[in-house]
Tab-separated table of C-alpha atoms and ligand atoms in Angstrom:
chain	number	residue	atom	x	y	z
A	625	MET	CA	-41.068	-110.120	59.779
A	626	ASN	CA	-38.999	-106.970	59.382
A	627	GLU	CA	-35.957	-108.649	60.909
A	628	SER	CA	-36.282	-111.658	58.679
A	629	ILE	CA	-36.415	-109.410	55.588
A	630	GLU	CA	-33.266	-107.648	56.732
A	631	ALA	CA	-31.578	-110.955	57.459
A	632	ILE	CA	-32.492	-112.298	54.033
A	633	GLN	CA	-31.087	-109.165	52.379
A	634	THR	CA	-27.816	-109.319	54.345
A	635	GLU	CA	-27.408	-113.003	53.593
A	636	ALA	CA	-28.173	-112.559	49.890
A	637	LEU	CA	-25.765	-109.648	49.477
A	638	ALA	CA	-23.034	-111.674	51.178
A	639	GLN	CA	-23.639	-114.613	48.833
A	640	ILE	CA	-23.589	-112.326	45.804
A	641	THR	CA	-20.308	-110.763	46.914
A	642	ALA	CA	-18.816	-114.205	47.473
A	643	ALA	CA	-19.892	-115.620	44.070
A	644	ARG	CA	-16.784	-116.413	42.020
A	645	ASP	CA	-18.441	-117.201	38.718
A	646	GLU	CA	-21.749	-116.787	36.903
A	647	ARG	CA	-22.954	-120.188	38.060
A	648	ALA	CA	-22.525	-119.335	41.720
A	649	LEU	CA	-24.200	-116.001	41.071
A	650	GLU	CA	-27.180	-117.729	39.474
A	651	ASP	CA	-27.429	-120.082	42.462
A	652	ALA	CA	-27.485	-117.071	44.749
A	653	ARG	CA	-30.239	-115.454	42.677
A	654	VAL	CA	-32.412	-118.569	42.710
A	655	ALA	CA	-31.916	-119.001	46.475
A	656	VAL	CA	-33.386	-115.586	47.183
A	657	LEU	CA	-35.559	-114.533	44.214
A	658	GLY	CA	-36.422	-117.939	42.675
A	659	LYS	CA	-39.907	-119.489	42.909
A	660	LYS	CA	-38.971	-121.077	46.203
A	661	GLY	CA	-36.429	-118.384	47.140
A	662	SER	CA	-36.287	-116.935	50.651
A	663	LEU	CA	-37.559	-113.466	49.693
A	664	THR	CA	-40.311	-114.929	47.518
A	665	ARG	CA	-41.511	-117.029	50.430
A	666	VAL	CA	-41.502	-114.064	52.828
A	667	SER	CA	-43.340	-111.900	50.267
A	668	ALA	CA	-46.092	-114.482	50.140
A	669	GLY	CA	-46.573	-113.976	53.894
A	670	ILE	CA	-47.578	-110.329	53.458
A	671	LYS	CA	-51.244	-111.284	53.305
A	672	ASP	CA	-51.077	-112.279	57.001
A	673	VAL	CA	-49.533	-108.947	58.063
A	674	PRO	CA	-51.975	-106.699	59.979
A	675	GLN	CA	-53.504	-103.996	57.789
A	676	GLU	CA	-51.752	-101.086	59.533
A	677	ASP	CA	-48.264	-102.610	59.031
A	678	LYS	CA	-48.764	-103.721	55.441
A	679	ALA	CA	-47.468	-100.502	53.830
A	680	ALA	CA	-44.246	-100.461	55.869
A	681	VAL	CA	-43.530	-104.150	55.339
A	682	GLY	CA	-44.286	-103.785	51.625
A	683	GLN	CA	-41.806	-100.935	51.370
A	684	LEU	CA	-39.157	-102.957	53.133
A	685	LEU	CA	-39.747	-105.900	50.804
A	686	ASN	CA	-39.441	-103.690	47.715
A	687	ALA	CA	-36.284	-102.066	49.019
A	688	ALA	CA	-34.737	-105.480	49.672
A	689	ARG	CA	-35.692	-106.747	46.165
A	690	THR	CA	-34.278	-103.602	44.544
A	691	ALA	CA	-31.009	-103.793	46.465
A	692	ILE	CA	-30.560	-107.509	45.723
A	693	THR	CA	-31.389	-107.109	42.007
A	694	ALA	CA	-28.948	-104.203	41.701
A	695	ALA	CA	-26.223	-106.213	43.432
A	696	LEU	CA	-26.856	-109.181	41.114
A	697	GLU	CA	-26.541	-107.004	38.034
A	698	ALA	CA	-23.419	-105.253	39.227
A	699	LYS	CA	-21.785	-108.536	40.110
A	700	GLN	CA	-22.646	-110.040	36.757
A	701	LEU	CA	-21.012	-107.139	34.913
A	702	ALA	CA	-17.946	-107.432	37.138
A	703	LEU	CA	-17.678	-111.187	36.495
A	704	ARG	CA	-17.959	-110.710	32.706
A	705	ASP	CA	-15.375	-107.987	32.769
A	706	LEU	CA	-13.058	-110.324	34.652
A	707	ALA	CA	-13.659	-113.108	32.126
A	708	ASP	CA	-12.900	-110.729	29.233
A	709	ARG	CA	-9.701	-109.652	30.848
A	710	ALA	CA	-8.665	-113.267	31.436
A	711	ALA	CA	-9.364	-114.094	27.793
A	712	LEU	CA	-7.195	-111.209	26.647
A	713	ALA	CA	-4.327	-111.947	29.035
A	714	GLY	CA	-1.129	-112.473	27.060
A	715	ILE	CA	-2.588	-111.047	23.854
A	716	ASP	CA	-1.054	-107.893	22.466
A	717	VAL	CA	-4.103	-106.025	21.176
A	718	THR	CA	-1.882	-103.408	19.554
A	719	LEU	CA	-0.457	-105.920	17.023
A	720	PRO	CA	-1.622	-105.250	13.444
A	721	ALA	CA	-4.477	-107.532	12.315
A	722	ARG	CA	-3.687	-110.642	10.300
A	723	ASP	CA	-3.937	-110.087	6.554
A	724	LEU	CA	-7.137	-111.528	5.048
A	725	PRO	CA	-6.253	-112.759	1.552
A	726	CYS	CA	-8.717	-111.354	-0.946
A	727	GLY	CA	-10.336	-113.786	-3.383
A	728	ALA	CA	-10.764	-113.078	-7.083
A	729	LEU	CA	-12.933	-114.328	-9.898
A	730	HIS	CA	-11.488	-117.052	-12.115
A	731	PRO	CA	-10.413	-115.834	-15.587
A	732	LEU	CA	-13.060	-118.063	-17.165
A	733	THR	CA	-15.727	-116.415	-15.043
A	734	LEU	CA	-14.370	-112.990	-15.957
A	735	ILE	CA	-14.406	-113.667	-19.708
A	736	ARG	CA	-17.819	-115.336	-19.533
A	737	ASP	CA	-19.397	-112.452	-17.643
A	738	GLU	CA	-17.830	-109.870	-19.923
A	739	SER	CA	-18.967	-111.758	-23.041
A	740	ILE	CA	-22.501	-112.069	-21.676
A	741	GLY	CA	-22.470	-108.346	-20.915
A	742	ILE	CA	-21.544	-107.397	-24.499
A	743	LEU	CA	-24.106	-109.739	-26.062
A	744	ARG	CA	-26.879	-108.716	-23.693
A	745	ARG	CA	-26.332	-105.108	-24.705
A	746	MET	CA	-26.956	-106.308	-28.270
A	747	GLY	CA	-30.298	-107.793	-27.229
A	748	PHE	CA	-29.434	-111.440	-26.581
A	749	ALA	CA	-31.178	-113.111	-23.627
A	750	LEU	CA	-29.692	-115.909	-21.515
A	751	ALA	CA	-30.851	-119.486	-22.107
A	752	GLU	CA	-29.711	-122.821	-20.716
A	753	GLY	CA	-30.028	-126.552	-21.147
A	754	PRO	CA	-28.836	-129.761	-19.462
A	755	GLU	CA	-25.237	-130.998	-19.675
A	756	ILE	CA	-26.503	-134.591	-19.802
A	757	GLU	CA	-28.300	-134.583	-23.129
A	758	ASP	CA	-30.104	-137.016	-25.369
A	759	GLU	CA	-28.993	-137.737	-28.913
A	760	PHE	CA	-31.999	-135.952	-30.360
A	761	HIS	CA	-31.069	-132.540	-28.931
A	762	CYS	CA	-27.336	-133.001	-29.362
A	763	PHE	CA	-27.317	-134.514	-32.856
A	764	ASP	CA	-30.496	-135.578	-34.671
A	765	ALA	CA	-32.308	-132.252	-34.476
A	766	LEU	CA	-29.044	-130.576	-35.475
A	767	ASN	CA	-29.026	-132.432	-38.787
A	768	THR	CA	-26.179	-134.638	-37.602
A	769	PRO	CA	-26.794	-138.140	-38.945
A	770	ALA	CA	-26.036	-141.329	-37.042
A	771	ASP	CA	-22.855	-141.955	-39.041
A	772	HIS	CA	-21.393	-138.518	-38.323
A	773	PRO	CA	-17.958	-138.728	-36.622
A	774	ALA	CA	-19.110	-136.438	-33.778
A	775	ARG	CA	-21.424	-139.254	-32.661
A	776	ASN	CA	-18.637	-141.792	-32.560
A	777	GLU	CA	-18.139	-143.688	-29.280
A	778	LYS	CA	-14.517	-142.641	-29.421
A	779	ASP	CA	-15.375	-138.932	-29.436
A	780	THR	CA	-18.319	-138.806	-27.084
A	781	PHE	CA	-19.020	-139.659	-23.437
A	782	TYR	CA	-22.096	-141.908	-23.513
A	783	PHE	CA	-24.032	-143.243	-20.532
A	784	ASP	CA	-25.546	-146.727	-20.494
A	785	SER	CA	-28.957	-145.079	-20.750
A	786	GLY	CA	-28.029	-143.784	-24.205
A	787	LYS	CA	-27.725	-140.235	-22.911
A	788	LEU	CA	-24.426	-138.399	-23.255
A	789	LEU	CA	-22.418	-135.472	-21.981
A	790	ARG	CA	-23.248	-132.811	-24.550
A	791	THR	CA	-20.480	-132.404	-27.110
A	792	HIS	CA	-21.472	-128.770	-27.676
A	793	THR	CA	-23.909	-126.183	-26.343
A	794	SER	CA	-25.759	-126.219	-29.685
A	795	SER	CA	-28.339	-128.495	-28.024
A	796	VAL	CA	-29.602	-125.356	-26.267
A	797	GLN	CA	-30.531	-123.942	-29.705
A	798	ILE	CA	-32.904	-126.871	-30.132
A	799	ARG	CA	-34.372	-126.686	-26.639
A	800	THR	CA	-34.966	-122.960	-27.004
A	801	MET	CA	-36.715	-123.225	-30.377
A	802	GLU	CA	-38.841	-126.105	-29.111
A	803	SER	CA	-40.207	-123.948	-26.315
A	804	GLN	CA	-40.265	-120.552	-27.971
A	805	ALA	CA	-41.593	-119.271	-31.308
A	806	PRO	CA	-39.544	-116.796	-33.363
A	807	PRO	CA	-38.142	-114.218	-33.013
A	808	VAL	CA	-35.439	-115.798	-30.883
A	809	ARG	CA	-32.259	-114.093	-29.791
A	810	ILE	CA	-30.421	-116.091	-27.110
A	811	ILE	CA	-26.988	-116.904	-25.781
A	812	ALA	CA	-26.175	-119.987	-23.709
A	813	PRO	CA	-22.859	-120.252	-21.883
A	814	GLY	CA	-21.988	-123.680	-20.514
A	815	SER	CA	-19.740	-126.721	-20.406
A	816	ALA	CA	-19.237	-129.161	-23.258
A	817	TYR	CA	-17.426	-132.510	-23.279
A	818	ARG	CA	-15.390	-134.483	-25.799
A	819	ARG	CA	-12.987	-137.378	-25.607
A	820	ASP	CA	-10.176	-135.078	-26.709
A	821	GLU	CA	-6.552	-135.807	-25.908
A	822	ILE	CA	-5.669	-133.141	-23.341
A	823	ASP	CA	-2.887	-130.838	-24.546
A	824	ALA	CA	-1.950	-127.143	-24.503
A	825	THR	CA	-5.042	-126.182	-26.529
A	826	HIS	CA	-7.553	-128.986	-25.767
A	827	LEU	CA	-9.485	-130.122	-22.681
A	828	SER	CA	-12.042	-132.927	-22.479
A	829	ALA	CA	-14.335	-130.621	-20.502
A	830	PHE	CA	-14.381	-127.107	-21.866
A	831	ASN	CA	-16.616	-124.073	-22.003
A	832	GLN	CA	-18.654	-122.694	-24.839
A	833	LEU	CA	-20.871	-119.731	-25.456
A	834	GLU	CA	-23.664	-120.557	-27.871
A	835	GLY	CA	-25.694	-117.950	-29.720
A	836	LEU	CA	-28.822	-118.120	-31.854
A	837	TYR	CA	-30.747	-115.418	-33.673
A	838	VAL	CA	-33.855	-116.325	-35.671
A	839	ASP	CA	-36.232	-113.806	-37.202
A	840	ALA	CA	-37.484	-112.620	-40.593
A	841	ASP	CA	-34.578	-111.524	-42.816
A	842	VAL	CA	-31.622	-112.455	-40.614
A	843	SER	CA	-28.678	-112.478	-42.999
A	844	LEU	CA	-25.034	-113.414	-43.237
A	845	PRO	CA	-23.945	-109.748	-42.882
A	846	ASP	CA	-25.865	-109.703	-39.570
A	847	LEU	CA	-23.827	-112.690	-38.417
A	848	LYS	CA	-20.521	-111.161	-39.495
A	849	GLY	CA	-21.355	-107.762	-38.055
A	850	THR	CA	-22.499	-109.187	-34.724
A	851	LEU	CA	-19.476	-111.407	-34.193
A	852	GLU	CA	-16.946	-108.868	-35.437
A	853	TYR	CA	-18.424	-106.248	-33.129
A	854	PHE	CA	-18.381	-108.720	-30.250
A	855	LEU	CA	-14.727	-109.697	-30.787
A	856	HIS	CA	-13.657	-106.078	-31.174
A	857	GLU	CA	-15.437	-105.160	-27.934
A	858	LEU	CA	-13.654	-108.011	-26.185
A	859	PHE	CA	-10.158	-107.660	-27.635
A	860	GLY	CA	-10.009	-104.101	-28.981
A	861	THR	CA	-10.928	-102.676	-32.373
A	862	ASN	CA	-7.450	-103.280	-33.787
A	863	THR	CA	-7.756	-107.045	-33.400
A	864	ALA	CA	-7.722	-108.880	-36.714
A	865	VAL	CA	-10.643	-111.285	-37.191
A	866	ARG	CA	-11.151	-113.676	-40.118
A	867	PHE	CA	-13.974	-115.953	-41.250
A	868	ARG	CA	-12.861	-119.226	-42.854
A	869	PRO	CA	-15.369	-121.361	-44.773
A	870	HIS	CA	-16.019	-124.594	-42.886
A	871	PHE	CA	-18.660	-127.294	-42.529
A	872	PHE	CA	-21.179	-127.911	-39.747
A	873	PRO	CA	-24.204	-130.133	-40.382
A	874	PHE	CA	-26.581	-127.605	-38.793
A	875	THR	CA	-25.480	-124.418	-40.556
A	876	GLU	CA	-25.145	-123.524	-44.243
A	877	PRO	CA	-22.978	-121.714	-45.114
A	878	SER	CA	-20.654	-122.344	-42.162
A	879	PHE	CA	-17.488	-120.665	-40.962
A	880	GLU	CA	-14.805	-120.883	-38.401
A	881	ILE	CA	-13.645	-117.626	-36.900
A	882	ASP	CA	-9.998	-116.947	-36.111
A	883	VAL	CA	-8.586	-114.107	-34.068
A	884	GLN	CA	-5.011	-112.961	-34.446
A	885	LEU	CA	-2.986	-113.423	-31.296
A	886	GLN	CA	-0.014	-111.110	-30.780
A	887	LEU	CA	2.311	-112.383	-28.078
A	888	LYS	CA	5.350	-110.246	-27.263
A	889	GLY	CA	8.446	-111.330	-29.186
A	890	GLN	CA	6.496	-113.849	-31.296
A	891	PRO	CA	5.131	-113.686	-34.837
A	892	PRO	CA	1.329	-113.172	-34.876
A	893	ARG	CA	-0.718	-116.379	-34.809
A	894	TRP	CA	-4.305	-117.127	-35.847
A	895	ILE	CA	-6.328	-118.858	-33.148
A	896	GLU	CA	-9.693	-120.461	-33.834
A	897	VAL	CA	-12.321	-119.120	-31.420
A	898	ALA	CA	-15.719	-120.043	-32.834
A	899	GLY	CA	-17.812	-121.946	-35.311
A	900	CYS	CA	-20.804	-120.229	-36.869
A	901	GLY	CA	-23.143	-120.098	-39.808
A	902	MET	CA	-26.659	-119.613	-41.088
A	903	VAL	CA	-29.137	-122.059	-39.534
A	904	ASP	CA	-29.727	-124.937	-41.974
A	905	PRO	CA	-33.417	-125.208	-42.991
A	906	ALA	CA	-33.208	-128.908	-42.076
A	907	VAL	CA	-32.881	-127.791	-38.416
A	908	PHE	CA	-36.076	-125.708	-38.710
A	909	ASP	CA	-37.828	-128.755	-40.217
A	910	ALA	CA	-36.767	-130.886	-37.251
A	911	ILE	CA	-37.965	-128.204	-34.820
A	912	ASN	CA	-41.348	-127.956	-36.535
A	913	ARG	CA	-41.765	-131.741	-36.368
A	914	SER	CA	-40.877	-131.700	-32.678
A	915	ARG	CA	-43.186	-128.733	-31.943
A	916	LYS	CA	-45.925	-130.181	-34.157
A	917	ASP	CA	-46.491	-126.788	-35.767
A	918	HIS	CA	-44.957	-124.650	-38.484
A	919	ALA	CA	-43.624	-121.789	-36.345
A	920	TYR	CA	-40.172	-122.031	-37.906
A	921	ASP	CA	-41.230	-121.823	-41.538
A	922	PRO	CA	-37.962	-121.895	-43.546
A	923	GLU	CA	-39.710	-119.716	-46.147
A	924	LYS	CA	-40.392	-117.021	-43.548
A	925	VAL	CA	-37.551	-117.074	-41.035
A	926	THR	CA	-33.794	-117.311	-41.270
A	927	GLY	CA	-31.215	-117.364	-38.533
A	928	PHE	CA	-27.611	-117.446	-37.570
A	929	ALA	CA	-25.901	-119.441	-34.858
A	930	PHE	CA	-22.465	-119.442	-33.314
A	931	GLY	CA	-20.527	-121.404	-30.712
A	932	MET	CA	-17.486	-119.801	-29.155
A	933	GLY	CA	-14.807	-121.422	-27.056
A	934	LEU	CA	-14.711	-119.435	-23.829
A	935	ASP	CA	-11.401	-121.014	-22.822
A	936	ARG	CA	-9.889	-119.856	-26.107
A	937	LEU	CA	-11.236	-116.337	-25.598
A	938	ALA	CA	-9.580	-116.238	-22.164
A	939	MET	CA	-6.290	-117.480	-23.650
A	940	ILE	CA	-6.289	-114.730	-26.255
A	941	ARG	CA	-7.393	-112.044	-23.860
A	942	TRP	CA	-4.571	-112.672	-21.405
A	943	GLY	CA	-1.971	-114.334	-23.626
A	944	ILE	CA	-2.306	-117.652	-21.777
A	945	LYS	CA	-0.169	-120.189	-23.640
A	946	ASP	CA	-1.479	-123.396	-22.076
A	947	ILE	CA	-5.217	-124.089	-21.632
A	948	ARG	CA	-4.451	-126.454	-18.749
A	949	LEU	CA	-3.590	-123.458	-16.561
A	950	LEU	CA	-7.325	-122.722	-16.546
A	951	ILE	CA	-8.153	-125.917	-14.670
A	952	GLU	CA	-5.099	-126.485	-12.504
A	953	ASN	CA	-6.078	-123.797	-9.995
A	954	ASP	CA	-2.485	-122.901	-9.230
A	955	VAL	CA	-2.791	-119.807	-7.041
A	956	ARG	CA	0.356	-118.323	-8.557
A	957	PHE	CA	-1.549	-118.188	-11.839
A	958	LEU	CA	-4.942	-117.223	-10.402
A	959	ARG	CA	-3.541	-114.453	-8.223
A	960	GLN	CA	-2.694	-112.471	-11.341
A	961	PHE	CA	-6.400	-111.890	-11.908
A	962	ALA	CA	-7.066	-110.478	-8.430
B	780	LIG	N1	-21.340	-126.516	-32.117
B	780	LIG	C1	-20.177	-126.212	-32.931
B	780	LIG	C2	-18.947	-126.822	-32.225
B	780	LIG	O1	-19.010	-127.130	-31.075
B	780	LIG	C3	-19.989	-124.740	-33.086
B	780	LIG	C4	-21.105	-124.087	-33.830
B	780	LIG	C5	-22.174	-123.545	-33.141
B	780	LIG	C6	-21.088	-124.011	-35.193
B	780	LIG	C7	-23.190	-122.918	-33.817
B	780	LIG	C8	-22.079	-123.394	-35.906
B	780	LIG	C9	-23.123	-122.852	-35.209
B	780	LIG	O2	-17.912	-126.964	-32.844
């Protein structure tokens, strides 16, 4: 028995030394230590060894197992080391690493996040609604009658189902008031769609930032103060802002807001950035009918709403002359924001 243990050990060590890859090494391991391996088989025979020899044979077996295991481990490390070296052959590890180009946020994302930040500090919470809207939320509830030009086939992307790509984010005003009683103070950034001819200042898919504030005693000075403060935070306190009377079916009175754009070497220009106004009581009536309650009592609450063009804000902020740059994803343009 002792000789056979020694023979097994010698044979195993020779096989391990000869193994040229991890596969051969594994074969060698299984042949000696596997379930049917030579040493495993001999170990099973220990029960037939006479009592007085058992301790000595046991020791020999353990010594053989330890030596073989150690040789297997050492050989495995050596083989891996060899493989690593082969993989690195011909590679100059002292060369500087390849430059990883660093990504940057898109200007629209930057202006949106900054705008949200300013308005959240003023107490507005984020709200959202679907881009595929129904006519009720996009028009009817916003006091926009069926013959209003905004509902025209030529201006709006309709689906066969009668739904449409929302022409403005004002639909989120309706959805918010349907699900929430006053006071309400929300902003809703998102995409809006119109069949506009695409040119330097118009896209058929653009981005808006809607706002709505409804509570007791919300007044026109609140609206002016809020939006002036917002625009001054965004563009600097020296930026000229003007409110021009306008018409929207869902606000009364209504205004458009212009910001003065100063491009180097050019005379200052007014650029329209938002529509706004005091929520028309007819909108509250529609909300109450939809909610089946009187939570938005026009005698008790008033509100203001605004819808800003985020693309326009980005154009003013960075002096971008053509809105199409915002969707072309030309890296020469985008890199300037990194
Ligand atoms: N929804 C209007 C538009 O897209 C903007 C607006 C929003 C006007 C809220 C008044 C109040 O032109």
